[in-house]
Short mmCIF file of C-alpha atoms and ligand atoms in Angstrom, two decimals:
data_model
loop_
_atom_site.label_atom_id
_atom_site.label_comp_id
_atom_site.label_asym_id
_atom_site.label_seq_id
_atom_site.Cartn_x
_atom_site.Cartn_y
_atom_site.Cartn_z
CA MET A 78 -119.82 94.92 -35.21
CA SER A 79 -122.41 95.00 -37.61
CA GLU A 80 -120.88 93.42 -41.25
CA ASP A 81 -121.67 97.22 -42.32
CA ALA A 82 -119.71 98.66 -40.13
CA ALA A 83 -116.33 96.49 -40.63
CA ILE A 84 -113.02 97.79 -40.48
CA GLY A 85 -109.81 95.78 -40.60
CA ILE A 86 -107.01 94.64 -42.37
CA HIS A 87 -107.57 95.01 -46.44
CA ASP A 88 -104.18 93.85 -47.46
CA LEU A 89 -100.92 92.21 -45.94
CA SER A 90 -97.79 92.50 -47.06
CA PHE A 91 -94.40 91.05 -45.68
CA ALA A 92 -90.40 91.56 -46.60
CA THR A 93 -87.61 90.10 -44.82
CA ALA A 94 -84.24 90.31 -45.45
CA GLN A 95 -81.01 89.33 -47.94
CA PHE A 96 -79.19 87.36 -45.68
CA VAL A 97 -80.16 84.28 -43.41
CA LEU A 98 -78.10 82.63 -40.65
CA THR A 99 -78.96 79.27 -39.66
CA HIS A 100 -78.98 78.19 -35.91
CA ALA A 101 -77.19 75.35 -37.07
CA THR A 102 -74.50 77.66 -38.01
CA LEU A 103 -74.96 79.62 -34.54
CA ALA A 104 -74.53 76.29 -32.42
CA ALA A 105 -71.71 75.38 -34.10
CA GLU A 106 -69.69 78.63 -33.40
CA ASN A 107 -70.91 79.09 -29.64
CA GLY A 108 -70.95 74.99 -29.14
CA TYR A 109 -74.57 74.93 -28.15
CA ASP A 110 -76.42 71.46 -29.00
CA VAL A 111 -78.44 72.93 -31.80
CA ALA A 112 -81.67 71.46 -30.21
CA LYS A 113 -81.92 73.96 -27.87
CA TYR A 114 -82.53 76.12 -30.38
CA HIS A 115 -84.79 73.99 -32.44
CA ALA A 116 -86.33 72.29 -29.54
CA GLY A 117 -85.51 74.73 -26.82
CA ILE A 118 -86.96 77.86 -28.38
CA GLY A 119 -88.28 76.65 -31.86
CA GLN A 120 -85.69 78.90 -34.30
CA ARG A 121 -84.40 77.51 -37.05
CA SER A 122 -82.30 80.26 -38.99
CA MET A 123 -82.73 84.23 -38.49
CA SER A 124 -82.75 86.87 -41.30
CA VAL A 125 -79.78 89.49 -41.20
CA PRO A 126 -80.50 92.63 -43.17
CA ALA A 127 -77.15 92.90 -46.05
CA ALA A 128 -75.07 96.63 -45.90
CA ASP A 129 -77.74 98.32 -47.92
CA GLU A 130 -80.65 97.23 -46.04
CA ASP A 131 -82.34 98.55 -43.08
CA ILE A 132 -86.04 98.97 -41.83
CA VAL A 133 -86.98 101.40 -44.59
CA THR A 134 -85.75 99.51 -47.67
CA MET A 135 -87.40 96.33 -45.72
CA ALA A 136 -90.76 98.38 -45.05
CA ALA A 137 -90.72 99.81 -48.96
CA ALA A 138 -90.37 96.45 -50.26
CA ALA A 139 -93.52 95.40 -47.93
CA ALA A 140 -94.96 97.91 -48.83
CA ALA A 141 -94.86 98.54 -52.60
CA PRO A 142 -97.26 96.03 -53.56
CA VAL A 143 -99.67 96.86 -51.27
CA VAL A 144 -99.49 100.32 -53.20
CA ALA A 145 -99.73 98.71 -56.60
CA ARG A 146 -102.45 96.59 -55.89
CA HIS A 147 -104.80 99.26 -54.20
CA GLY A 148 -103.47 102.46 -55.47
CA ALA A 149 -102.38 105.27 -53.23
CA ASP A 150 -105.65 107.56 -54.10
CA ARG A 151 -107.29 106.68 -50.87
CA ILE A 152 -104.13 106.67 -48.54
CA ARG A 153 -104.34 109.97 -46.65
CA THR A 154 -102.29 108.23 -43.52
CA VAL A 155 -98.95 106.14 -42.89
CA VAL A 156 -98.09 104.91 -39.61
CA PHE A 157 -94.89 103.76 -39.27
CA ALA A 158 -94.32 100.66 -36.24
CA THR A 159 -90.56 100.62 -35.06
CA GLU A 160 -88.12 100.55 -32.33
CA THR A 161 -85.37 100.25 -34.02
CA SER A 162 -85.66 103.98 -35.82
CA VAL A 163 -82.68 104.87 -38.14
CA ASP A 164 -82.98 108.63 -36.86
CA GLN A 165 -84.06 110.84 -33.50
CA ALA A 166 -86.25 113.07 -35.03
CA LYS A 167 -87.70 112.23 -38.50
CA ALA A 168 -90.30 109.63 -39.44
CA ALA A 169 -89.01 106.37 -40.99
CA GLY A 170 -92.15 106.57 -43.10
CA ILE A 171 -91.51 109.42 -44.55
CA HIS A 172 -88.30 107.47 -46.32
CA VAL A 173 -90.90 104.85 -47.00
CA HIS A 174 -93.46 107.68 -48.31
CA SER A 175 -90.77 109.02 -51.19
CA LEU A 176 -89.60 106.14 -52.28
CA LEU A 177 -93.30 104.60 -53.19
CA GLY A 178 -94.00 108.06 -54.63
CA LEU A 179 -97.22 108.68 -52.36
CA PRO A 180 -99.25 111.97 -52.40
CA SER A 181 -98.08 114.70 -50.68
CA ALA A 182 -101.39 114.99 -49.19
CA THR A 183 -100.91 112.27 -46.48
CA ARG A 184 -99.43 112.90 -43.33
CA VAL A 185 -96.83 110.38 -41.85
CA VAL A 186 -95.91 109.55 -38.28
CA GLU A 187 -93.74 107.12 -36.63
CA LEU A 188 -94.86 104.83 -33.50
CA LYS A 189 -92.80 103.35 -30.57
CA GLN A 190 -93.44 100.71 -27.64
CA ALA A 191 -91.15 98.16 -28.20
CA CYS A 192 -92.74 95.34 -30.13
CA TYR A 193 -96.23 96.79 -29.39
CA ALA A 194 -96.27 99.43 -31.32
CA ALA A 195 -97.64 98.11 -34.57
CA THR A 196 -100.99 97.20 -32.70
CA ALA A 197 -101.47 101.03 -31.47
CA ALA A 198 -100.49 101.72 -34.96
CA LEU A 199 -103.71 99.54 -36.14
CA GLN A 200 -105.99 100.79 -33.45
CA PHE A 201 -105.54 104.15 -34.33
CA ALA A 202 -105.85 103.27 -38.10
CA ILE A 203 -109.07 101.99 -37.37
CA GLY A 204 -110.08 104.80 -35.80
CA LEU A 205 -109.54 107.30 -38.63
CA VAL A 206 -111.16 104.74 -40.85
CA HIS A 207 -113.87 105.43 -38.60
CA ARG A 208 -114.04 109.15 -39.25
CA ASP A 209 -114.03 108.44 -42.54
CA ARG A 210 -114.85 105.46 -44.76
CA ALA A 211 -113.31 106.61 -47.51
CA GLN A 212 -109.43 106.54 -46.38
CA GLN A 213 -107.06 104.15 -46.04
CA VAL A 214 -104.43 103.93 -44.02
CA LEU A 215 -100.81 102.33 -44.62
CA VAL A 216 -99.84 100.94 -41.54
CA ILE A 217 -96.32 99.45 -41.14
CA ALA A 218 -94.06 97.71 -38.68
CA SER A 219 -90.43 97.27 -39.30
CA ASP A 220 -87.67 96.00 -37.26
CA VAL A 221 -83.78 94.78 -37.23
CA SER A 222 -83.59 92.59 -34.05
CA LYS A 223 -79.88 92.90 -32.41
CA TYR A 224 -78.44 91.57 -29.62
CA GLU A 225 -74.92 91.35 -28.20
CA LEU A 226 -72.76 88.96 -30.00
CA GLY A 227 -72.28 86.09 -27.33
CA SER A 228 -75.52 86.82 -25.38
CA PRO A 229 -78.62 84.63 -24.65
CA GLY A 230 -80.95 86.96 -26.58
CA GLU A 231 -78.31 86.16 -29.83
CA ALA A 232 -80.25 83.40 -30.83
CA THR A 233 -83.22 85.76 -31.09
CA GLN A 234 -82.50 87.90 -33.39
CA GLY A 235 -84.45 88.71 -37.11
CA ALA A 236 -85.51 91.10 -39.27
CA ALA A 237 -88.70 92.07 -41.27
CA ALA A 238 -91.26 94.31 -42.27
CA VAL A 239 -95.20 94.09 -42.54
CA ALA A 240 -97.39 96.15 -44.20
CA MET A 241 -101.05 96.11 -43.66
CA LEU A 242 -103.63 98.41 -46.00
CA VAL A 243 -106.70 99.27 -43.20
CA SER A 244 -109.87 100.46 -44.52
CA ALA A 245 -113.48 99.72 -44.20
CA ASP A 246 -114.91 96.52 -45.91
CA PRO A 247 -111.58 94.74 -45.51
CA ALA A 248 -110.74 91.95 -47.58
CA LEU A 249 -108.77 89.54 -45.00
CA VAL A 250 -109.72 90.29 -41.36
CA ARG A 251 -112.35 92.22 -39.60
CA ILE A 252 -110.44 93.66 -36.22
CA GLU A 253 -113.43 93.87 -33.46
CA ASP A 254 -114.54 95.53 -30.21
CA PRO A 255 -113.19 95.41 -27.66
CA SER A 256 -109.39 95.26 -26.55
CA GLY A 257 -108.12 93.85 -23.43
CA VAL A 258 -105.13 96.47 -22.51
CA TYR A 259 -102.41 96.25 -20.04
CA THR A 260 -99.39 98.48 -19.25
CA ALA A 261 -97.03 97.76 -16.24
CA ASP A 262 -93.68 99.94 -15.45
CA ILE A 263 -91.27 96.93 -15.57
CA MET A 264 -87.27 96.89 -17.41
CA ASP A 265 -87.39 93.61 -18.88
CA PHE A 266 -86.14 94.83 -22.19
CA TRP A 267 -84.88 98.20 -23.52
CA ARG A 268 -82.41 99.77 -25.74
CA PRO A 269 -80.87 103.45 -24.10
CA ASN A 270 -80.37 105.82 -26.97
CA TYR A 271 -76.34 105.16 -26.95
CA ARG A 272 -76.60 101.47 -27.76
CA THR A 273 -77.26 99.50 -30.88
CA THR A 274 -78.05 96.16 -29.09
CA ALA A 275 -81.05 95.55 -26.54
CA LEU A 276 -80.57 94.71 -22.91
CA VAL A 277 -82.71 92.16 -21.89
CA ASP A 278 -83.23 90.02 -18.40
CA GLY A 279 -84.53 87.10 -20.29
CA ARG A 280 -86.55 85.10 -17.74
CA GLU A 281 -87.77 88.41 -16.49
CA SER A 282 -88.78 88.95 -19.54
CA VAL A 283 -90.33 85.55 -20.06
CA SER A 284 -92.71 86.02 -17.06
CA ALA A 285 -93.32 89.48 -17.90
CA TYR A 286 -94.37 88.73 -20.81
CA LEU A 287 -96.58 86.08 -19.25
CA GLN A 288 -98.23 88.47 -16.63
CA ALA A 289 -99.50 90.41 -19.68
CA VAL A 290 -100.92 87.70 -20.93
CA GLU A 291 -103.06 87.06 -17.97
CA GLY A 292 -104.12 91.14 -17.49
CA THR A 293 -104.95 91.40 -21.19
CA TRP A 294 -107.14 88.66 -20.95
CA LYS A 295 -108.73 90.28 -17.43
CA ASP A 296 -109.38 93.37 -19.03
CA TYR A 297 -110.48 91.75 -22.37
CA THR A 298 -113.16 89.98 -20.36
CA GLU A 299 -114.29 92.60 -18.35
CA GLN A 300 -114.89 94.43 -21.27
CA GLY A 301 -117.35 91.95 -22.29
CA GLY A 302 -115.04 90.13 -24.99
CA ARG A 303 -115.53 86.46 -26.75
CA ALA A 304 -115.23 83.40 -24.28
CA LEU A 305 -111.70 81.50 -24.84
CA GLY A 306 -113.48 78.50 -26.91
CA GLU A 307 -115.26 80.68 -29.64
CA PHE A 308 -111.54 81.29 -31.06
CA GLY A 309 -110.75 79.12 -34.34
CA ALA A 310 -107.06 80.31 -33.81
CA PHE A 311 -104.65 82.58 -31.42
CA CYS A 312 -101.95 84.89 -32.92
CA TYR A 313 -99.18 85.94 -30.26
CA HIS A 314 -96.13 87.78 -30.45
CA GLN A 315 -93.09 85.71 -31.27
CA PRO A 316 -89.77 86.73 -30.15
CA PHE A 317 -89.42 82.99 -30.42
CA THR A 318 -91.80 80.49 -31.40
CA LYS A 319 -91.44 78.73 -28.21
CA MET A 320 -93.30 81.71 -26.45
CA ALA A 321 -96.00 81.93 -28.20
CA TYR A 322 -96.90 77.94 -26.98
CA LYS A 323 -95.61 79.33 -23.32
CA ALA A 324 -98.32 82.08 -23.57
CA HIS A 325 -101.12 80.07 -25.15
CA ARG A 326 -100.31 77.56 -22.39
CA HIS A 327 -100.15 79.96 -19.69
CA LEU A 328 -103.86 81.13 -21.44
CA LEU A 329 -105.51 77.99 -21.41
CA GLN A 330 -104.51 77.12 -17.40
CA HIS A 331 -105.09 80.21 -16.59
CA CYS A 332 -109.03 79.46 -17.80
CA GLY A 333 -108.57 76.25 -16.52
CA HIS A 334 -108.76 74.52 -20.43
CA ASN A 335 -106.97 71.61 -21.08
CA THR A 336 -103.10 72.31 -21.81
CA GLY A 337 -102.33 69.01 -23.82
CA ALA A 338 -99.38 69.69 -26.41
CA GLY A 339 -101.90 68.80 -29.67
CA GLU A 340 -104.42 71.21 -28.45
CA ILE A 341 -102.04 74.13 -28.22
CA ALA A 342 -100.28 73.12 -31.90
CA ARG A 343 -103.85 73.18 -33.31
CA PHE A 344 -104.58 76.53 -31.95
CA ILE A 345 -101.19 78.24 -32.82
CA GLY A 346 -99.34 75.93 -34.81
CA HIS A 347 -99.63 77.52 -38.51
CA THR A 348 -98.92 81.48 -36.92
CA THR A 349 -95.54 80.36 -36.37
CA THR A 350 -94.11 78.98 -39.39
CA TYR A 351 -92.30 82.19 -41.20
CA ASN A 352 -91.10 83.34 -37.70
CA THR A 353 -89.37 80.07 -36.97
CA GLU A 354 -87.12 80.53 -40.55
CA ILE A 355 -87.23 84.63 -40.28
CA GLY A 356 -86.66 85.04 -35.67
CA ASN A 357 -88.03 88.14 -34.12
CA SER A 358 -88.72 91.24 -36.33
CA TYR A 359 -90.49 92.92 -32.88
CA THR A 360 -93.14 95.28 -34.14
CA ALA A 361 -93.50 93.06 -37.17
CA SER A 362 -93.60 89.76 -35.72
CA MET A 363 -97.11 89.08 -34.22
CA TYR A 364 -98.40 90.33 -38.00
CA LEU A 365 -96.36 87.86 -39.85
CA GLY A 366 -97.69 85.32 -37.40
CA LEU A 367 -101.23 86.77 -39.16
CA ALA A 368 -99.46 86.29 -42.62
CA SER A 369 -98.09 82.41 -41.20
CA LEU A 370 -101.67 81.71 -40.16
CA LEU A 371 -103.47 83.45 -43.41
CA ASP A 372 -101.04 81.55 -45.89
CA ASN A 373 -100.41 78.00 -44.28
CA ALA A 374 -103.89 76.98 -42.51
CA ASP A 375 -106.97 75.28 -43.87
CA ASP A 376 -109.91 77.84 -44.58
CA LEU A 377 -110.64 80.10 -41.64
CA THR A 378 -113.54 82.10 -43.27
CA GLY A 379 -115.38 83.62 -40.26
CA GLN A 380 -113.40 81.63 -37.66
CA ALA A 381 -112.49 84.24 -34.69
CA VAL A 382 -108.82 85.02 -34.34
CA GLY A 383 -107.43 86.06 -31.09
CA PHE A 384 -104.61 88.15 -31.05
CA LEU A 385 -101.85 89.11 -28.13
CA SER A 386 -99.46 91.60 -29.02
CA TYR A 387 -96.63 92.48 -26.01
CA GLY A 388 -94.21 94.87 -26.25
CA SER A 389 -91.43 94.90 -23.35
CA GLY A 390 -91.51 97.51 -21.01
CA SER A 391 -94.85 96.57 -21.22
CA VAL A 392 -97.26 97.24 -23.09
CA ALA A 393 -99.97 94.62 -24.20
CA GLU A 394 -103.50 94.28 -25.93
CA PHE A 395 -105.42 91.21 -26.63
CA PHE A 396 -108.11 91.83 -29.39
CA ALA A 397 -110.12 89.66 -32.03
CA GLY A 398 -110.45 89.50 -35.26
CA THR A 399 -112.59 87.38 -37.60
CA VAL A 400 -111.88 86.33 -41.05
CA VAL A 401 -113.73 87.74 -44.04
CA PRO A 402 -115.45 85.32 -46.57
CA GLY A 403 -113.42 85.27 -49.77
CA TYR A 404 -109.94 86.28 -48.27
CA ARG A 405 -107.89 83.65 -49.99
CA ALA A 406 -108.15 84.97 -53.36
CA HIS A 407 -106.32 88.23 -51.86
CA LEU A 408 -103.39 86.48 -50.06
CA ARG A 409 -99.57 86.54 -51.16
CA SER A 410 -98.91 83.30 -50.01
CA GLU A 411 -96.30 82.55 -52.97
CA VAL A 412 -94.58 85.76 -52.96
CA HIS A 413 -94.52 85.51 -49.30
CA ARG A 414 -92.70 82.35 -49.61
CA ALA A 415 -90.48 83.13 -51.78
CA ALA A 416 -89.01 85.77 -49.48
CA ILE A 417 -88.02 83.13 -47.15
CA ALA A 418 -86.53 80.60 -49.60
CA ARG A 419 -84.66 83.53 -51.80
CA ARG A 420 -82.11 84.69 -48.63
CA GLN A 421 -78.66 83.74 -49.05
CA ASP A 422 -76.87 81.97 -46.37
CA ILE A 423 -74.17 83.21 -44.66
CA ASP A 424 -71.21 82.11 -42.66
CA TYR A 425 -70.75 83.16 -38.82
CA ALA A 426 -67.81 85.20 -40.24
CA LYS A 427 -70.26 87.24 -42.85
CA TYR A 428 -72.82 87.33 -39.93
CA ARG A 429 -70.40 88.94 -37.33
CA GLU A 430 -68.74 91.62 -39.74
CA LEU A 431 -72.43 92.67 -40.78
CA HIS A 432 -73.69 92.46 -36.74
CA GLU A 433 -70.52 95.18 -36.01
CA ARG A 434 -71.03 97.31 -38.37
CA SER A 435 -71.63 101.21 -38.31
CA PHE A 436 -71.25 104.30 -40.07
CA PRO A 437 -68.94 106.66 -38.78
CA ALA A 438 -70.49 109.87 -37.06
CA ASP A 439 -68.01 112.44 -38.76
CA GLY A 440 -70.68 113.32 -41.54
CA ALA A 441 -68.43 112.74 -44.40
CA ASP A 442 -69.87 110.60 -47.42
CA HIS A 443 -70.16 106.73 -46.93
CA PRO A 444 -71.17 104.68 -49.74
CA VAL A 445 -72.57 101.25 -49.00
CA GLU A 446 -71.50 98.42 -51.85
CA ARG A 447 -74.82 96.71 -53.04
CA GLU A 448 -75.43 93.35 -51.51
CA THR A 449 -79.50 93.52 -51.52
CA ALA A 450 -81.52 91.71 -54.48
CA GLY A 451 -84.62 93.93 -52.73
CA PRO A 452 -86.38 96.19 -54.97
CA TYR A 453 -84.68 99.31 -52.80
CA ARG A 454 -81.12 100.29 -50.99
CA LEU A 455 -79.78 102.31 -48.17
CA ALA A 456 -77.23 104.04 -51.19
CA GLY A 457 -75.23 105.12 -48.39
CA LEU A 458 -74.77 108.00 -45.87
CA SER A 459 -73.67 111.80 -46.65
CA GLY A 460 -73.64 114.78 -44.32
CA HIS A 461 -75.55 112.37 -41.83
CA LYS A 462 -78.18 111.99 -43.94
CA ARG A 463 -79.37 108.44 -45.28
CA ILE A 464 -79.72 108.13 -49.07
CA TYR A 465 -81.93 105.62 -50.34
CA GLU A 466 -82.96 104.40 -53.55
CA PRO A 467 -84.62 102.01 -56.02
CA ARG A 468 -82.00 99.20 -56.64
P1 LIG B 58 -81.59 81.02 -22.44
O1 LIG B 58 -81.38 80.90 -20.86
O2 LIG B 58 -79.90 80.84 -23.05
O3 LIG B 58 -81.55 79.25 -23.13
O4 LIG B 58 -82.26 81.84 -23.31
P2 LIG B 58 -82.48 78.22 -21.78
O5 LIG B 58 -81.29 77.63 -21.04
O6 LIG B 58 -83.57 79.27 -21.02
O7 LIG B 58 -83.14 77.22 -22.76
C1 LIG B 58 -84.29 77.66 -23.58
C2 LIG B 58 -85.29 76.68 -23.81
O8 LIG B 58 -84.47 75.42 -24.45
C3 LIG B 58 -85.53 75.76 -22.40
O9 LIG B 58 -86.74 75.31 -22.57
C4 LIG B 58 -84.53 74.85 -22.52
O10 LIG B 58 -85.17 73.89 -21.32
C5 LIG B 58 -84.38 74.50 -23.96
P3 LIG B 58 -87.95 75.72 -21.54
O11 LIG B 58 -87.65 75.77 -19.86
O12 LIG B 58 -88.06 77.36 -21.91
O13 LIG B 58 -89.28 75.11 -22.03
N1 LIG B 58 -83.36 73.53 -24.02
C6 LIG B 58 -82.98 72.20 -24.83
N2 LIG B 58 -84.08 71.57 -25.41
C7 LIG B 58 -84.16 70.54 -26.01
N3 LIG B 58 -82.33 70.11 -26.58
C8 LIG B 58 -81.44 70.68 -25.86
C9 LIG B 58 -81.51 71.85 -24.87
N4 LIG B 58 -81.16 72.90 -24.02
C10 LIG B 58 -81.87 73.80 -23.62
N5 LIG B 58 -80.40 70.27 -25.41
C11 LIG B 58 -83.64 83.57 -23.33
C12 LIG B 58 -83.45 81.57 -23.31
C13 LIG B 58 -85.31 83.68 -23.54
C14 LIG B 58 -83.52 83.52 -21.86
C15 LIG B 58 -82.60 84.11 -24.12
O14 LIG B 58 -83.26 83.59 -25.81
C16 LIG B 58 -83.05 85.63 -24.48
O15 LIG B 58 -82.67 86.37 -23.46
N6 LIG B 58 -84.43 86.06 -25.38
C17 LIG B 58 -84.65 87.47 -25.76
C18 LIG B 58 -85.45 88.01 -24.86
C19 LIG B 58 -86.82 87.29 -25.35
O16 LIG B 58 -87.17 86.89 -26.28
N7 LIG B 58 -87.46 87.62 -24.45
C20 LIG B 58 -89.44 87.11 -24.59
C21 LIG B 58 -90.45 87.51 -23.75
S1 LIG B 58 -90.03 89.15 -24.03
C22 LIG B 58 -90.34 89.99 -25.65
O17 LIG B 58 -91.20 89.21 -25.87
C23 LIG B 58 -90.63 91.32 -25.80
C24 LIG B 58 -89.10 91.12 -27.24
O18 LIG B 58 -89.67 91.04 -28.44
C25 LIG B 58 -89.02 92.84 -27.43
C26 LIG B 58 -89.73 93.51 -27.33
O19 LIG B 58 -90.74 93.91 -26.88
O20 LIG B 58 -89.64 94.72 -28.21
C27 LIG B 58 -87.95 91.03 -26.87
#
């Protein structure tokens, strides 16, 4: 792609939840050796939303600084990717549109395909900007990952939102053609409408992910993509950070490359710094990995980054981006680190109480106590309507 035609990520901001449960606390409760979590799956803690936080409040908190920096004049589309939506009909992005005071001349839509949907949102955004380079698209990915208490998946929960401004002449990362895409009808992870927690076949999900790595790479290569050796870093979807290591090792093996541990860490280590502390944020996870890479790696100017986006069910996409000269001046590294550091440690009892909470379905008024220190909160449910407010 010529530099004149470049479209990609102009700004990137994330927000996470008020609380954090450490894996040491979880291990003490369920009797596992904490090394299973720290070394085995590569997780140290997971974000837990307060009673008055959800995908909307995290999304608004992530997107507000983007709108504050760039204004809303050129944003004509908001695409909200999530698999833990708060309504079956209304797009969660409309609540964000309202909280942020975006213009009425905006289209807002929600996308779903497990953890993959933010990548679909990014590609749709690029298509819209191609049509009119003056427009910008606000892409938001926000999720709360929830498995049953005591299940193997419990240690891989988490919560976060990422907001990305997609525009022509991006300041951070140019997204390239082509993409390698892959779909397989598989029940590795799913959540029927009547459940609040996901169902998963853990082993099946890991091998389905690895199959998708091969499938996307095959298509990417057939579409004329870059050679493996051209990439300076790889950013994978991270349900737990060790999954990114497994995936990269698999790709290297598949391509007949050296799979030494040091070699793998060199290419993906910086993408896992935030996810290790936040946990699985589903649609946001890979883009949280990108934030982590940009914030924590040495100068990446001009380097190609490979992205592997996976969503159970399953759909996956491999694509490349190039880091733009001067990108470091546009990062939000300190704010991102502070969002992780400011979370309040909770004990197992508090985590369990939050995990088991749900609104009665009676249509009455159900105000929610003030807990979050974030900029937006869920004030309650009234007449079956969720009420959001600035804090
Ligand atoms: P498990 O079966 O309880 O764990 O849960 P395990 O016994 O397989 O142990 C995990 C690792 O820790 C193993 O390493 C052990 O050897 C090691 P590996 O063989 O994988 O390299 N281990 C230890 N290491 C050091 N010291 C110790 C110790 N003990 C064990 N003492 C499982 C693992 C992944 C099944 C579980 O976490 C789970 O079900 N997670 C949810 C599903 C998931 O995350 N799948 C990933 C792929 S699917 C995906 O990414 C999509 C998803 O994000 C959803 C979406 O798309 O929307 C999930």
